[in-house]
Amino acid sequence: MGNSVNLKMYNHLFKKKGKIDSVLEEDIFFSKNNSILLEAYNAWESLRNFRKEAERCSMYVYGAERCSMNVYGDQWGDKIDTKEGTIKESTYIKKQGKVPLKNNRVRPLVRTVLGQFSSSQTEPVCVARDRDEQKIGEMMSATIQYGYQKNKLWELDRRNLETFLIAGAAFFRTYYGWNDEYGMMDVWTDSVNYNRIFLDTHMEDYRHWDCSLIGEIHDISLNEILSKFADGSKDKALYLKNIYRSHSREDISNIVENLQARHFTEMDFFIPDDIARCRVIEIWRKESKERIRVHDRLTGEWYKVEIEEEENLKKINQQRIQEQIEMGILEEDMKLLEYQWFVDRYWYFRFLSPYGDILKEGETPYWHKSHPYSFKLYPFFNGEVHSFVSEFIDQQRYINRLITVQDFIMSAAAKGVLMFPEDCMPDNMTIEEIAEEWVSYNGVILYKAKQGVPAPNQIIANTSQTGIYDMLRIQLQLLEDVSGVSGALQGQKPNSGTPASLYAQQSQNSSINLIDIMESYRQLREDRDTKMMKLQQQYYTDIRYLNIVGGNYSEEAKIFDPEKVRNIEFDLSLTESTSTPSYRMLQNDILLQLYQTGAVTVEEMLENGAFPFADKLLQSIKSRNQQMQERQNQLAQLQEATQTQGEIIPEDIMTQVRSQSNPMLK
């Protein structure tokens, strides 16, 4: 359905003129660029197989049947060929009068990896490249931590890691703008559904530095369209309403399902599923342009200008030459502008309507000179994506098949069938009475035994010797071996007699199997946090106090000063978080040892430790010290006053004042 609609819109935009074109052919406010839209459409279509494979993996984890809230993992959703055609495996089993049994072993493995990630949290740390500016690095680390808490990135990271395990790809979008939830302008990070993303088809770099096209499909309301792209002009707003005139009623929706599985792979590139939403296509593309690269030898600054600015550069140099001649500077020592022509490669963005109207465009406004997306494709060997879940789907299928076969055998086998010879039939009982008496407690059936006639016999077939249980045990073991998630890592109870050291070693070895995929995801987070850091440097223009919950940051580091970080280069890395229980315990033990040796004071221990009562106790100590200081000041003033008047304070009064100023004095 979605593909046919795409083809119709494709023919409408790029091959034929239609009714919509005739209405919007006067480009009053927005120009058109169908060639860029075509390039984005081709990139979208090139990812169709990837989306189908990701949907299949998602089907084995969560299920994909519509209107089936009880389906938690559609383990029989693959298509098979039968005499009746291609049908789902679950349909084939149901037609035989059986229930397609399933045992979801994939979901617990994904949950285990998520638990492993949550138990070993890391946090970003910024290090200034100049050692004299390390305190500023601490301030930038606190600023990044503020962004983490504002965007609730720990929850976002877990959910995106889950997507990364299932689909083999994860995407973030980091930008500066208005957030309706908080009602403020700030740096925000959103998770992007992989079904809405399209990418360059020529990438080969594992770091994705050779990406030259990336974009996203947005489905938003008409009011949001007017808010973002009307630019305060009523005429532009009316023109936008004309473009999206079929979406004028926001209370109409053809999406009747909510909180249920949706087939994102059936999404249409041009038309949203919900008629109350408006389709906007965001495209970031690396383009080329002739420019001039300038090196200012006076300030050491490098920058680039347009070709038209060459005459201004010449005038500036002439003015500098005149000024430096008057200062007696030799020609070879003059600080001038050095410039040269070059072909600049830069990122350019466009927001397009499905009809090719450019709603907004421009060169990237960000200091990092790139697009707002951070993404990782795994493992990207020869440009291919293979997710963590896809590696053990075959084992999951075979486990379900063995369970179903065993169910078939058990349902077809004899289960307590009574073989009652006719010659043994009592004269005073019917067969129904015999059957009822046979299964009753303390039942008695009286009959005359005849020579050569066997006694009644109940048959129970033994279905445990088919070898299915052994095969099932092997497949369960293979599932652990292929996924790398052992029972020890899942927290399962070890077998009797297993040494604790062996169990710990098994858990550690299982963690090693996950290092590769976890490191790839860590690199994605580093790329995202680096963009967030540069946006904070760019857009945080006022001094602000960062109210950070937890974290061992000094009060000085929590005060963000934009002038101090404006032109400083930081290296960002992810280190072990101090919020983990093991780290806090180790930290508190070291501080207690230092306090016992007298190396630190009580205040220093409480300020740098992670004690639950630290803030309240610090406040009490500071309040007591303040009172002591005030009393000491009063005593000093009293002594000074009496010395001036030549009087001597009685010793008992001095003792009383000292005892009030020092509670330890008895």
XYZ file of N, CA and C in Angstrom, residues 56 72 109 139 201 254 366 390 395 414 436 563 585 598 646:
45
model
N 11.571 -7.240 11.453
C 11.541 -8.679 11.755
C 12.178 -8.957 13.118
N 3.238 -10.793 22.958
C 4.502 -10.220 23.423
C 5.630 -10.989 22.759
N 17.317 -11.788 26.985
C 18.702 -11.476 26.624
C 18.885 -9.977 26.427
N 34.188 23.016 34.845
C 32.953 23.780 34.655
C 32.181 23.261 33.441
N 23.949 6.744 0.616
C 24.141 5.342 0.212
C 25.586 5.025 -0.145
N -7.244 9.100 11.201
C -7.601 7.747 10.774
C -6.788 6.701 11.512
N 25.477 25.895 13.241
C 26.180 25.409 14.425
C 27.684 25.595 14.294
N 19.527 -10.273 15.654
C 19.459 -11.089 14.438
C 20.363 -12.311 14.498
N 18.034 -19.796 16.518
C 17.903 -20.616 17.724
C 16.516 -20.436 18.350
N -1.709 -41.475 23.263
C -2.716 -41.974 24.204
C -2.394 -41.479 25.601
N -17.187 -44.010 34.666
C -17.291 -43.130 35.830
C -16.693 -43.795 37.064
N 32.191 33.540 28.749
C 33.420 34.170 28.259
C 34.639 33.282 28.475
N 30.817 3.889 47.459
C 31.338 3.180 48.630
C 32.853 3.307 48.710
N 43.909 12.618 59.673
C 44.017 14.062 59.807
C 44.373 14.778 58.526
N 40.484 51.743 79.867
C 41.405 51.460 80.956
C 40.837 50.582 82.028
